[in-house]
Amino acid sequence: FEADLDLTGKRSLLHLLDTAVSYEGSQRLKSWLTAPVPDLDLANRRQQIVRELVPLHLFRDKIALNAMEAAGARRTWKANQLVEWLQTSDTSGAPRRWLILFGAWVMLNAILLAAHLLGWLPPWWQITLAVYLGLWLLWSRTMEAAADQATALEGALRQLRAVFGQLETFSYRDTPHLRALCEPYLDPTHRPSRYLTRIGRVVAAMGLRENPLLRLILNALLPWDVYLAYRLNRTRADLGQRGAGWMDVWFELEALASLANLGYLNP
């Protein structure tokens, strides 16, 4: 029935209303418009939030601007790809074991080098260092795809931090219903900006991979790549389902902002 009533498609009600940047926000709005039997309680709750959002045009515009910068050149951003990446972590304990192995190997190399310089041992450190670097090269091949994906998402993570940071610091004094929706962002112990900042630092440090010489020197002296992979996996594991919850609220807010924009333009 949605096509018969021009609810979706080109020159449709959805096309008129939709201001969401994310694909999921657009789909959330579409599901509301095409629900055959709307939930009246949910509809009333949305209406209360929309009323509070209507006069907050600067708030809505700033969220949309940050979201567009996160999306880059894409008109509609499928943000669930980022959600899936945030939720994908290795729970087997392998990253920690690799870190312990490479860390112990670096210490062994240092001890053998010191012993050689003091004249106590032959240059055995050259053999252990060569084996260490060979193992590191083999290990790094398995991590290249994950590291490249993390680096590609750095800009989106930075802008999401701006979006969520705005929702964390906004004064909800006169908007109790909007505050209730954004409650997941207001937990002082689990603020999304903190997690995204931690991920952003690790991803930025991974950018050193672009300099092969510096990368080789760093990894010869300490397990740099292995440590970064461990920290990235640990932070993603700490996020758990929180990341999906934060993104879900954002999708909801985008859909509600679309309705509020119509109310603002047609008071």
Backbone as CSV, one residue per row, in Angstrom:
resi,resn,N_x,N_y,N_z,CA_x,CA_y,CA_z,C_x,C_y,C_z
1,PHE,0.811,-1.217,0.000,0.000,0.000,0.000,0.842,1.264,0.000
2,GLU,2.127,1.141,0.330,2.956,2.338,0.451,3.132,3.052,-0.885
3,ALA,3.203,2.272,-1.986,3.337,2.898,-3.302,2.035,3.576,-3.721
4,ASP,0.901,2.944,-3.414,-0.396,3.521,-3.775,-0.624,4.859,-3.089
5,LEU,-0.132,4.985,-1.863,-0.319,6.221,-1.097,0.867,7.175,-1.235
6,ASP,1.824,6.829,-2.106,3.027,7.650,-2.296,3.771,7.888,-0.982
7,LEU,3.857,6.836,-0.176,4.582,6.956,1.086,6.082,6.816,0.882
8,THR,6.488,6.009,-0.110,7.908,5.800,-0.383,8.177,5.971,-1.871
9,GLY,9.457,6.072,-2.202,9.840,6.253,-3.598,10.095,7.714,-3.926
10,LYS,10.355,7.980,-5.216,10.568,9.361,-5.651,9.264,10.148,-5.559
11,ARG,9.387,11.406,-5.203,8.237,12.305,-5.051,7.216,11.729,-4.056
12,SER,7.732,11.155,-2.987,6.867,10.536,-1.982,6.925,11.331,-0.684
13,LEU,6.102,10.922,0.259,6.113,11.558,1.577,7.455,11.333,2.268
14,LEU,8.007,10.136,2.120,9.313,9.857,2.722,10.383,10.759,2.132
15,HIS,10.362,10.925,0.828,11.337,11.791,0.159,11.209,13.235,0.649
16,LEU,9.996,13.659,0.920,9.750,15.021,1.405,10.256,15.202,2.833
17,LEU,10.053,14.200,3.670,10.360,14.329,5.093,11.815,14.041,5.434
18,ASP,12.410,13.094,4.738,13.677,12.499,5.168,14.846,13.485,5.132
19,THR,15.424,13.747,6.295,16.657,14.544,6.390,17.795,13.722,6.998
20,ALA,17.562,12.429,7.207,18.569,11.568,7.844,19.770,11.384,6.925
21,VAL,20.933,11.324,7.520,22.157,11.064,6.768,22.415,9.564,6.683
22,SER,22.134,8.850,7.752,22.375,7.411,7.761,21.243,6.663,7.071
23,TYR,21.606,5.571,6.422,20.610,4.703,5.785,19.645,4.154,6.824
24,GLU,20.175,3.818,7.998,19.345,3.240,9.048,18.346,4.251,9.597
25,GLY,18.745,5.527,9.675,17.806,6.555,10.105,16.667,6.721,9.119
26,SER,16.985,6.659,7.828,15.949,6.739,6.788,15.007,5.544,6.860
27,GLN,15.585,4.366,7.081,14.750,3.169,7.178,13.869,3.196,8.420
28,ARG,14.354,3.801,9.495,13.538,3.921,10.706,12.317,4.801,10.429
29,LEU,12.547,5.909,9.740,11.433,6.787,9.381,10.468,6.077,8.440
30,LYS,11.010,5.342,7.483,10.165,4.598,6.544,9.294,3.578,7.273
31,SER,9.866,2.895,8.259,9.089,1.889,8.998,7.942,2.526,9.765
32,TRP,8.131,3.747,10.233,7.042,4.437,10.930,5.920,4.800,9.964
33,LEU,6.313,5.284,8.785,5.306,5.734,7.815,4.513,4.573,7.229
34,THR,5.139,3.414,7.148,4.491,2.283,6.467,3.965,1.221,7.434
35,ALA,3.994,1.505,8.722,3.481,0.525,9.690,1.978,0.336,9.481
36,PRO,1.518,-0.883,9.191,0.085,-1.098,8.944,-0.768,-0.855,10.184
37,VAL,-0.225,-1.182,11.357,-0.956,-0.956,12.614,0.002,-0.243,13.573
38,PRO,0.041,1.085,13.549,0.976,1.825,14.399,0.694,1.595,15.885
39,ASP,1.757,1.571,16.661,1.649,1.475,18.118,1.359,2.878,18.651
40,LEU,0.182,3.081,19.211,-0.231,4.422,19.631,0.638,4.959,20.763
41,ASP,1.040,4.101,21.687,1.892,4.560,22.788,3.240,5.050,22.265
42,LEU,3.823,4.278,21.341,5.094,4.702,20.749,4.924,5.973,19.933
43,ALA,3.809,6.071,19.210,3.551,7.262,18.401,3.424,8.497,19.287
44,ASN,2.738,8.360,20.415,2.598,9.489,21.341,3.947,9.887,21.937
45,ARG,4.766,8.883,22.244,6.092,9.169,22.796,6.951,9.901,21.765
46,ARG,6.886,9.460,20.523,7.641,10.145,19.466,7.135,11.574,19.294
47,GLN,5.842,11.739,19.365,5.259,13.070,19.189,5.758,14.027,20.270
48,GLN,5.905,13.534,21.486,6.408,14.376,22.574,7.848,14.813,22.311
49,ILE,8.659,13.886,21.805,10.053,14.237,21.511,10.126,15.201,20.336
50,VAL,9.294,14.978,19.323,9.284,15.859,18.152,8.919,17.275,18.567
51,ARG,7.956,17.428,19.457,7.572,18.766,19.933,8.764,19.476,20.572
52,GLU,9.568,18.723,21.305,10.738,19.332,21.939,11.835,19.638,20.923
53,LEU,11.900,18.858,19.852,12.940,19.055,18.839,12.634,20.188,17.871
54,VAL,11.363,20.500,17.674,10.976,21.497,16.658,11.730,22.816,16.831
55,PRO,11.772,23.430,18.024,12.485,24.713,18.141,14.007,24.578,18.178
56,LEU,14.526,23.365,18.289,15.977,23.158,18.418,16.619,22.980,17.046
57,HIS,16.405,23.948,16.159,16.903,23.788,14.785,18.427,23.796,14.730
58,LEU,19.087,24.586,15.578,20.552,24.595,15.581,21.110,23.262,16.085
59,PHE,20.461,22.702,17.079,20.845,21.386,17.604,20.739,20.333,16.507
60,ARG,19.623,20.343,15.774,19.407,19.366,14.708,20.389,19.572,13.562
61,ASP,20.636,20.827,13.218,21.549,21.115,12.107,22.980,20.684,12.427
62,LYS,23.386,20.884,13.677,24.755,20.520,14.057,24.946,19.012,14.024
63,ILE,23.940,18.268,14.497,24.018,16.805,14.440,24.098,16.339,12.988
64,ALA,23.269,16.931,12.130,23.262,16.551,10.717,24.601,16.876,10.055
65,LEU,25.184,18.029,10.407,26.469,18.422,9.825,27.572,17.445,10.212
66,ASN,27.637,17.093,11.495,28.652,16.131,11.938,28.448,14.773,11.285
67,ALA,27.186,14.381,11.127,26.887,13.098,10.484,27.300,13.116,9.015
68,MET,27.072,14.237,8.331,27.461,14.337,6.918,28.973,14.276,6.760
69,GLU,29.701,14.864,7.703,31.159,14.794,7.637,31.642,13.373,7.897
70,ALA,30.929,12.655,8.774,31.275,11.248,9.012,30.996,10.403,7.778
71,ALA,29.911,10.736,7.064,29.532,9.977,5.868,30.465,10.251,4.700
72,GLY,31.145,11.397,4.718,32.027,11.742,3.612,31.235,12.094,2.371
73,ALA,31.630,11.511,1.233,30.983,11.836,-0.043,29.686,11.081,-0.253
74,ARG,29.360,10.169,0.652,28.161,9.347,0.467,26.923,10.115,0.895
75,ARG,25.919,10.119,0.022,24.673,10.807,0.364,23.951,10.064,1.482
76,THR,23.887,8.752,1.376,23.260,7.936,2.412,24.305,6.978,2.958
77,TRP,24.573,7.098,4.229,25.655,6.346,4.858,25.091,5.126,5.567
78,LYS,25.584,3.939,5.201,25.169,2.709,5.879,26.036,2.541,7.126
79,ALA,25.576,3.171,8.195,26.373,3.222,9.423,26.446,1.887,10.137
80,ASN,25.569,0.943,9.793,25.620,-0.363,10.450,26.924,-1.091,10.166
81,GLN,27.604,-0.723,9.068,28.920,-1.302,8.795,29.892,-0.934,9.913
82,LEU,29.778,0.299,10.397,30.606,0.730,11.516,30.191,0.023,12.797
83,VAL,28.885,-0.163,12.988,28.387,-0.879,14.169,28.952,-2.294,14.203
84,GLU,28.903,-2.971,13.055,29.418,-4.342,12.986,30.913,-4.376,13.282
85,TRP,31.649,-3.386,12.783,33.086,-3.339,13.040,33.361,-3.119,14.523
86,LEU,32.599,-2.225,15.151,32.798,-1.954,16.569,32.510,-3.183,17.425
87,GLN,31.577,-4.013,16.973,31.173,-5.174,17.759,32.009,-6.414,17.463
88,THR,32.858,-6.345,16.437,33.652,-7.513,16.046,34.974,-7.505,16.796
89,SER,35.107,-8.397,17.733,36.357,-8.510,18.484,36.683,-9.986,18.685
90,ASP,37.955,-10.261,18.866,38.426,-11.628,19.075,38.331,-11.955,20.566
91,THR,37.436,-12.848,20.915,37.238,-13.210,22.321,38.019,-14.462,22.715
92,SER,38.858,-14.954,21.821,39.583,-16.201,22.089,40.786,-16.007,23.004
93,GLY,41.201,-14.759,23.203,42.397,-14.496,23.993,43.670,-14.516,23.183
94,ALA,43.557,-14.757,21.864,44.751,-14.826,21.010,45.534,-13.513,20.983
95,PRO,44.883,-12.328,20.878,45.662,-11.085,20.860,46.549,-10.919,22.094
96,ARG,46.036,-11.305,23.260,46.835,-11.194,24.486,48.009,-12.171,24.462
97,ARG,47.760,-13.381,23.991,48.842,-14.372,23.922,49.928,-13.936,22.946
98,TRP,49.511,-13.358,21.806,50.496,-12.850,20.850,51.325,-11.728,21.480
99,LEU,50.670,-10.855,22.236,51.388,-9.746,22.873,52.407,-10.272,23.882
100,ILE,52.021,-11.259,24.669,52.950,-11.845,25.642,54.135,-12.499,24.930
101,LEU,53.841,-13.242,23.851,54.906,-13.922,23.105,55.895,-12.925,22.522
102,PHE,55.373,-11.915,21.808,56.270,-10.948,21.172,56.991,-10.099,22.216
103,GLY,56.302,-9.765,23.313,56.949,-8.993,24.368,58.103,-9.754,24.999
104,ALA,57.895,-11.047,25.259,58.966,-11.872,25.829,60.128,-12.004,24.846
105,TRP,59.790,-12.098,23.554,60.837,-12.241,22.540,61.694,-10.979,22.460
106,VAL,61.059,-9.820,22.554,61.803,-8.558,22.538,62.753,-8.488,23.735
107,MET,62.275,-8.917,24.898,63.132,-8.924,26.089,64.314,-9.874,25.903
108,LEU,64.047,-11.031,25.288,65.131,-11.984,25.024,66.162,-11.377,24.085
109,ASN,65.699,-10.698,23.039,66.625,-10.038,22.108,67.492,-9.018,22.835
110,ALA,66.864,-8.232,23.716,67.601,-7.200,24.447,68.643,-7.824,25.376
111,ILE,68.270,-8.914,26.051,69.208,-9.586,26.966,70.398,-10.159,26.198
112,LEU,70.111,-10.812,25.064,71.195,-11.395,24.265,72.099,-10.315,23.679
113,LEU,71.510,-9.178,23.279,72.319,-8.071,22.761,73.222,-7.512,23.853
114,ALA,72.660,-7.309,25.046,73.464,-6.790,26.155,74.589,-7.761,26.515
115,ALA,74.257,-9.053,26.522,75.278,-10.053,26.844,76.394,-10.066,25.801
116,HIS,76.033,-9.850,24.541,77.055,-9.805,23.478,77.932,-8.568,23.625
117,LEU,77.319,-7.420,23.910,78.092,-6.184,24.057,79.043,-6.255,25.247
118,LEU,78.653,-7.020,26.268,79.511,-7.184,27.445,80.557,-8.278,27.246
119,GLY,80.486,-8.950,26.091,81.458,-9.985,25.787,81.174,-11.323,26.418
120,TRP,79.938,-11.514,26.887,79.605,-12.771,27.561,79.156,-13.862,26.587
121,LEU,78.545,-13.451,25.463,77.966,-14.415,24.528,78.302,-14.034,23.092
122,PRO,78.289,-14.998,22.185,78.403,-14.680,20.752,77.168,-13.864,20.312
123,PRO,77.166,-13.351,19.074,76.031,-12.528,18.608,74.777,-13.349,18.295
124,TRP,74.310,-14.070,19.299,73.100,-14.865,19.097,71.870,-13.982,18.903
125,TRP,71.955,-12.731,19.384,70.810,-11.827,19.260,70.431,-11.600,17.798
126,GLN,71.397,-11.708,16.893,71.098,-11.516,15.476,70.170,-12.620,14.963
127,ILE,70.378,-13.836,15.460,69.532,-14.961,15.041,68.120,-14.798,15.592
128,THR,68.031,-14.503,16.900,66.696,-14.366,17.507,65.948,-13.163,16.939
129,LEU,66.692,-12.083,16.616,66.042,-10.915,16.029,65.511,-11.235,14.639
130,ALA,66.292,-11.980,13.845,65.845,-12.347,12.498,64.599,-13.229,12.562
131,VAL,64.594,-14.194,13.481,63.418,-15.058,13.634,62.219,-14.241,14.112
132,TYR,62.466,-13.323,15.042,61.404,-12.450,15.563,60.771,-11.624,14.444
133,LEU,61.613,-11.002,13.614,61.091,-10.174,12.525,60.360,-11.024,11.488
134,GLY,60.858,-12.228,11.238,60.160,-13.118,10.307,58.784,-13.495,10.812
135,LEU,58.696,-13.823,12.097,57.399,-14.159,12.691,56.469,-12.951,12.685
136,TRP,57.040,-11.767,12.949,56.226,-10.538,12.926,55.655,-10.287,11.533
137,LEU,56.472,-10.514,10.492,55.984,-10.325,9.126,54.849,-11.293,8.810
138,LEU,54.990,-12.540,9.238,53.916,-13.518,9.017,52.655,-13.115,9.770
139,TRP,52.816,-12.675,11.013,51.668,-12.255,11.821,50.991,-11.032,11.210
140,SER,51.797,-10.077,10.748,51.234,-8.818,10.255,50.379,-9.027,9.009
141,ARG,50.676,-10.060,8.219,49.864,-10.327,7.025,48.430,-10.668,7.397
142,THR,48.269,-11.345,8.523,46.912,-11.711,8.958,46.159,-10.521,9.526
143,MET,46.874,-9.455,9.884,46.242,-8.297,10.512,46.081,-7.115,9.570
144,GLU,46.624,-7.208,8.353,46.606,-6.065,7.445,45.183,-5.613,7.126
145,ALA,44.299,-6.575,6.829,42.932,-6.214,6.441,42.221,-5.479,7.567
146,ALA,42.352,-5.994,8.800,41.696,-5.355,9.946,42.274,-3.970,10.202
147,ALA,43.593,-3.840,10.073,44.227,-2.544,10.295,43.827,-1.541,9.219
148,ASP,43.763,-1.986,7.963,43.343,-1.100,6.876,41.906,-0.631,7.076
149,GLN,41.042,-1.535,7.516,39.648,-1.172,7.754,39.548,-0.152,8.883
150,ALA,40.319,-0.356,9.943,40.305,0.579,11.065,40.786,1.959,10.630
151,THR,41.845,2.000,9.828,42.370,3.280,9.348,41.362,3.981,8.447
152,ALA,40.659,3.209,7.607,39.657,3.788,6.711,38.489,4.387,7.488
153,LEU,38.215,3.848,8.671,37.084,4.318,9.476,37.469,5.445,10.428
154,GLU,38.736,5.865,10.407,39.197,6.858,11.376,38.389,8.154,11.294
155,GLY,38.148,8.648,10.067,37.389,9.887,9.910,35.972,9.769,10.438
156,ALA,35.323,8.641,10.135,33.958,8.424,10.616,33.918,8.351,12.135
157,LEU,34.902,7.702,12.735,34.960,7.614,14.195,35.143,8.992,14.813
158,ARG,35.970,9.813,14.182,36.214,11.159,14.697,34.943,11.997,14.669
159,GLN,34.192,11.907,13.582,32.956,12.687,13.482,31.855,12.126,14.374
160,LEU,31.806,10.805,14.522,30.832,10.226,15.453,31.117,10.694,16.866
161,ARG,32.387,10.854,17.188,32.752,11.369,18.502,32.199,12.778,18.683
162,ALA,32.190,13.554,17.610,31.615,14.896,17.677,30.100,14.836,17.853
163,VAL,29.439,13.915,17.127,27.984,13.755,17.252,27.615,13.345,18.669
164,PHE,28.265,12.295,19.154,27.935,11.795,20.487,28.348,12.785,21.568
165,GLY,29.469,13.486,21.339,29.894,14.494,22.307,28.868,15.603,22.445
166,GLN,28.245,15.985,21.339,27.186,16.994,21.395,26.006,16.497,22.226
167,LEU,25.645,15.237,22.036,24.520,14.673,22.785,24.871,14.488,24.261
168,GLU,26.139,14.277,24.557,26.563,14.124,25.949,26.511,15.446,26.708
169,THR,26.853,16.533,26.046,27.010,17.821,26.729,25.810,18.745,26.574
170,PHE,24.839,18.364,25.758,23.675,19.227,25.544,22.874,19.367,26.838
171,SER,22.339,20.564,27.066,21.499,20.797,28.242,20.068,20.367,27.927
172,TYR,19.589,19.378,28.645,18.237,18.852,28.420,17.249,19.424,29.438
173,ARG,17.522,20.612,29.914,16.733,21.200,30.997,15.255,21.284,30.668
174,ASP,14.932,21.712,29.445,13.525,21.899,29.064,13.030,20.812,28.112
175,THR,13.786,19.733,28.005,13.402,18.660,27.076,13.494,17.303,27.776
176,PRO,12.600,17.027,28.709,12.693,15.771,29.476,12.539,14.518,28.622
177,HIS,11.693,14.574,27.598,11.481,13.390,26.766,12.694,13.124,25.872
178,LEU,13.303,14.195,25.374,14.533,14.046,24.594,15.656,13.517,25.481
179,ARG,15.710,13.995,26.701,16.723,13.508,27.642,16.556,12.008,27.895
180,ALA,15.311,11.569,28.048,15.058,10.144,28.285,15.551,9.304,27.108
181,LEU,15.360,9.814,25.880,15.839,9.094,24.700,17.360,9.015,24.692
182,CYS,18.008,10.114,25.067,19.470,10.207,24.989,20.164,9.752,26.273
183,GLU,19.442,9.121,27.160,20.006,8.679,28.440,21.250,7.804,28.279
184,PRO,21.326,6.911,27.263,22.543,6.092,27.118,23.821,6.902,26.935
185,TYR,23.699,8.150,26.454,24.887,8.982,26.261,25.322,9.681,27.545
186,LEU,24.476,9.662,28.565,24.699,10.489,29.745,25.283,9.731,30.922
187,ASP,25.525,8.441,30.768,26.138,7.654,31.832,27.592,8.109,32.000
188,PRO,27.943,8.721,33.144,29.299,9.284,33.288,30.408,8.243,33.227
189,THR,30.089,6.987,33.533,31.127,5.943,33.522,31.281,5.269,32.163
190,HIS,30.300,5.449,31.281,30.358,4.785,29.970,29.964,5.766,28.864
191,ARG,30.604,6.905,28.832,30.306,7.881,27.788,30.935,7.429,26.477
192,PRO,30.173,7.494,25.383,30.707,7.007,24.102,31.950,7.745,23.641
193,SER,32.051,9.045,23.950,33.211,9.805,23.485,34.509,9.244,24.057
194,ARG,34.461,8.698,25.267,35.668,8.129,25.867,36.125,6.890,25.101
195,TYR,35.176,6.022,24.799,35.514,4.806,24.056,36.016,5.154,22.655
196,LEU,35.319,6.080,21.995,35.705,6.443,20.630,37.044,7.166,20.608
197,THR,37.343,7.927,21.675,38.647,8.580,21.768,39.755,7.543,21.886
198,ARG,39.511,6.517,22.702,40.505,5.448,22.857,40.735,4.720,21.540
199,ILE,39.643,4.403,20.843,39.786,3.739,19.547,40.503,4.652,18.561
200,GLY,40.146,5.947,18.588,40.755,6.906,17.673,42.257,7.015,17.863
201,ARG,42.706,6.975,19.121,44.148,7.050,19.387,44.882,5.843,18.817
202,VAL,44.296,4.666,19.009,44.931,3.450,18.493,44.972,3.473,16.968
203,VAL,43.854,3.870,16.355,43.789,3.908,14.893,44.775,4.931,14.344
204,ALA,44.892,6.085,15.020,45.852,7.099,14.579,47.283,6.569,14.676
205,ALA,47.576,5.829,15.743,48.916,5.248,15.889,49.196,4.222,14.801
206,MET,48.138,3.555,14.327,48.313,2.588,13.245,48.734,3.269,11.949
207,GLY,48.531,4.577,11.867,48.932,5.304,10.670,50.428,5.267,10.421
208,LEU,51.214,4.923,11.450,52.665,4.815,11.276,53.043,3.698,10.320
209,ARG,52.076,2.816,10.019,52.349,1.740,9.060,52.676,2.294,7.682
210,GLU,52.265,3.549,7.428,52.524,4.151,6.116,54.003,4.455,5.910
211,ASN,54.779,4.478,6.994,56.225,4.696,6.891,56.928,3.361,7.166
212,PRO,57.295,2.618,6.124,57.843,1.264,6.322,59.095,1.226,7.191
213,LEU,59.996,2.214,7.010,61.246,2.203,7.772,60.977,2.424,9.260
214,LEU,60.172,3.436,9.562,59.843,3.711,10.961,59.094,2.538,11.584
215,ARG,58.221,1.943,10.804,57.464,0.789,11.308,58.400,-0.371,11.630
216,LEU,59.367,-0.625,10.758,60.312,-1.720,10.986,61.139,-1.464,12.241
217,ILE,61.615,-0.223,12.403,62.435,0.107,13.576,61.621,-0.051,14.860
218,LEU,60.400,0.471,14.849,59.548,0.380,16.040,59.286,-1.071,16.426
219,ASN,58.964,-1.896,15.436,58.628,-3.286,15.729,59.853,-4.125,16.057
220,ALA,61.029,-3.664,15.645,62.252,-4.362,16.041,62.581,-4.083,17.508
221,LEU,62.234,-2.871,17.964,62.544,-2.480,19.339,61.483,-2.931,20.333
222,LEU,60.224,-2.976,19.883,59.123,-3.380,20.761,57.968,-3.879,19.900
223,PRO,57.074,-4.690,20.473,55.974,-5.254,19.666,54.884,-4.220,19.389
224,TRP,55.203,-3.215,18.582,54.322,-2.073,18.356,53.003,-2.488,17.710
225,ASP,53.075,-3.160,16.575,51.855,-3.564,15.871,51.006,-4.516,16.712
226,VAL,51.668,-5.433,17.399,50.945,-6.421,18.208,50.232,-5.728,19.365
227,TYR,50.904,-4.752,19.967,50.286,-4.011,21.075,49.077,-3.221,20.592
228,LEU,49.203,-2.559,19.439,48.083,-1.779,18.911,46.902,-2.683,18.574
229,ALA,47.187,-3.847,17.989,46.110,-4.790,17.678,45.418,-5.261,18.956
230,TYR,46.210,-5.492,19.998,45.642,-5.908,21.291,44.769,-4.807,21.879
231,ARG,45.265,-3.552,21.857,44.501,-2.436,22.427,43.215,-2.199,21.645
232,LEU,43.288,-2.287,20.326,42.095,-2.086,19.508,41.060,-3.167,19.803
233,ASN,41.498,-4.403,19.870,40.577,-5.503,20.158,39.984,-5.362,21.554
234,ARG,40.804,-4.936,22.524,40.333,-4.775,23.906,39.268,-3.682,23.996
235,THR,39.485,-2.572,23.304,38.518,-1.478,23.347,37.215,-1.875,22.678
236,ARG,37.310,-2.569,21.551,36.087,-3.030,20.879,35.335,-4.032,21.742
237,ALA,36.069,-4.877,22.469,35.417,-5.830,23.369,34.738,-5.106,24.523
238,ASP,35.375,-4.044,25.032,34.777,-3.263,26.118,33.477,-2.601,25.676
239,LEU,33.424,-2.231,24.405,32.206,-1.593,23.891,31.008,-2.535,23.982
240,GLY,31.241,-3.798,23.605,30.156,-4.769,23.658,28.930,-4.295,22.901
241,GLN,27.790,-4.395,23.556,26.530,-3.989,22.945,26.277,-2.492,23.088
242,ARG,27.126,-1.796,23.854,26.891,-0.361,24.051,26.948,0.390,22.729
243,GLY,27.917,0.019,21.887,28.043,0.709,20.606,26.786,0.603,19.777
244,ALA,26.201,-0.589,19.729,24.957,-0.775,18.975,23.829,0.041,19.586
245,GLY,23.792,0.125,20.918,22.750,0.910,21.583,22.874,2.389,21.287
246,TRP,24.098,2.916,21.311,24.306,4.329,21.000,23.900,4.646,19.566
247,MET,24.282,3.769,18.649,23.939,4.004,17.251,22.429,3.916,17.035
248,ASP,21.773,2.996,17.731,20.324,2.849,17.585,19.600,4.114,18.028
249,VAL,20.052,4.711,19.133,19.449,5.971,19.589,19.684,7.066,18.554
250,TRP,20.869,7.072,17.965,21.156,8.082,16.944,20.249,7.912,15.732
251,PHE,20.020,6.675,15.290,19.110,6.441,14.165,17.703,6.939,14.505
252,GLU,17.272,6.652,15.723,15.952,7.110,16.179,15.888,8.634,16.167
253,LEU,16.953,9.262,16.643,16.990,10.721,16.705,16.971,11.335,15.310
254,GLU,17.654,10.703,14.360,17.633,11.204,12.981,16.223,11.157,12.400
255,ALA,15.518,10.057,12.642,14.151,9.935,12.137,13.238,10.963,12.793
256,LEU,13.394,11.160,14.093,12.583,12.152,14.806,12.918,13.567,14.333
257,ALA,14.191,13.818,14.052,14.596,15.140,13.565,13.980,15.437,12.201
258,SER,13.776,14.414,11.385,13.111,14.610,10.093,11.689,15.119,10.292
259,LEU,10.983,14.534,11.242,9.615,14.983,11.537,9.629,16.374,12.158
260,ALA,10.621,16.629,13.022,10.716,17.949,13.648,11.018,19.026,12.615
261,ASN,11.806,18.685,11.602,12.114,19.659,10.547,10.852,20.073,9.802
262,LEU,9.975,19.104,9.544,8.701,19.430,8.894,7.874,20.350,9.783
263,GLY,7.841,20.060,11.082,7.097,20.911,11.999,7.684,22.306,12.094
264,TYR,9.015,22.405,11.988,9.670,23.717,12.060,9.372,24.555,10.820
265,LEU,9.362,23.901,9.654,9.103,24.621,8.401,7.625,24.913,8.192
266,ASN,6.775,24.150,8.872,5.328,24.338,8.732,4.695,24.452,10.124
267,PRO,4.933,25.580,10.794,4.445,25.725,12.177,2.916,25.743,12.254
